[in-house]
Amino acid sequence: MSRPEDILPPNLFYDDISARKYTSSSRILSIQSDMAHRALELLHLDQPSFILDIGCGSGLSGEILTSEGHMWVGMDISESMLAIAVDREVEGDLLYADMGQGVPFRPGSFDAAVSISAIQWLCNAETADVTVDNRLKTFFETLYASLKRGGRAALQFYPKDDKQRDLICKAAIKAGFAAGILEDEPGTKQVKVYLVLEVGGTGGDITQAVKDLEGVEVQDGRSKREKKKGETRREWIGRKKERERRKGKVVKKDSKYTGRKRRIQF
Amino acid sequence: MKLLTANFITCSVKSCQSVTPALSFRDAELAREEIDFSPLFLRNILPRIDWPLLQRTAKELGFPALPETKPELSPIAEGDEEGVGSEEEQKLLKELHSLLLETSVQSGKLVCANCGHEYPISQGIANFLLPNHLV
Ligand SMILES: C[S@@+](CC[C@H](N)C(=O)[O-])C[C@H]1O[C@@H](n2cnc3c(N)ncnc32)[C@H](O)[C@@H]1O
Ligand SMILES: [Zn+2]
């Protein structure tokens, strides 16, 4: 199956017809809702919060934030998706904007940010005079600034390949975030990748951000350089864990993530 | 755009990045939408509100004057799980709720005080897309 990102720019891909299809598919509804719940869990919020939803689309992810008592501002580049969000009378506020042009909020505005199935689009530079590197840099730097100290972002995305995933992680770290990658159902077709970021937190250790989640593989985008040529991700993790074990550090068990099913809230 | 959002949004034109200037509404048409009252959210966000800016925005839009200084809330009493506070505080929180969360600008524009860029608003959504040379 070809990726939408390879077909058209997002504002054209999500036109009136596909925006409506997207929002009326019960399969998509349930997947997006699951991922939004998961992202919220990763944010560890302890009070009703002010959250930025990046690539909010028709508001499927935002509605989960609302149902959990939070207030959100969503930004999206598809007018068709936003129009459906308006029709659906979402409680969040909406902004027609391109995340690659930056997050236009003053420093320390948000408690947290989420993004569900959107940031891989940053790697599609729509015009000749803007590079992907620049878009990533602008996005992560302004996101960093817009979050309060200690604030987190949980960004679920669909990287095209390992290279793209690394590119995105590195851009986040370069902007100053402590960053980690978390995978649900790794090694399967349903794998879900979350980039978990924290502002000025723990000095760059990702396991910090996701440490109390049992049975989840934790990986560090920054250490990818150590990966041997021709080695699969799994082999590399195994090797790395083995080395850590020898060093006497605490390492996560190699438990395969046991699918965590939740009730769908619709 | 809700007045809450308007209190945090800034101009995203490159030359304005270092100044983070405030934006003002022009030709604003207002709408009111009922939202669940959440005292805990208001207590969380109030310290971050730019009060002089909120005063200015309220004035621009023709609302009665807000208090001179940002109201100080007392800590939540034990057992007050929803954070409603005293009767007086509850009244204040309700007013803030109505202003920040239930009031929005449906159409008009936001104008940057520094560079003059205009961000059009229609159907309650502000258009922050910029031509590439301004990013
Ligand atoms: C798969 S949808 C997800 C929508 C929503 N988060 C959800 O969970 O249903 C991806 C969204 O990302 C938006 N998007 C793509 N590129 C974007 C960009 N550069 N800036 C803002 N939004 C973008 C698309 O318009 C689309 O609405
Ligand atoms: Zn400006």
XYZ file of C-alpha atoms and ligand atoms in Angstrom, chain B residues 11-13 15-16 21 23 112-117 119, ligand 2:
15
model
C 2.794 36.678 14.968
C 4.770 34.006 13.148
C 6.440 36.298 10.660
C 11.066 39.424 11.698
C 8.675 39.291 14.680
C 4.311 41.097 19.683
C -2.019 40.684 17.967
C 0.307 42.299 14.246
C 1.334 45.464 16.065
C 4.928 45.051 14.928
C 4.883 44.121 11.231
C 1.268 44.849 10.338
C 0.613 41.357 8.974
C -4.380 37.049 9.763
Zn 4.377 40.484 12.949
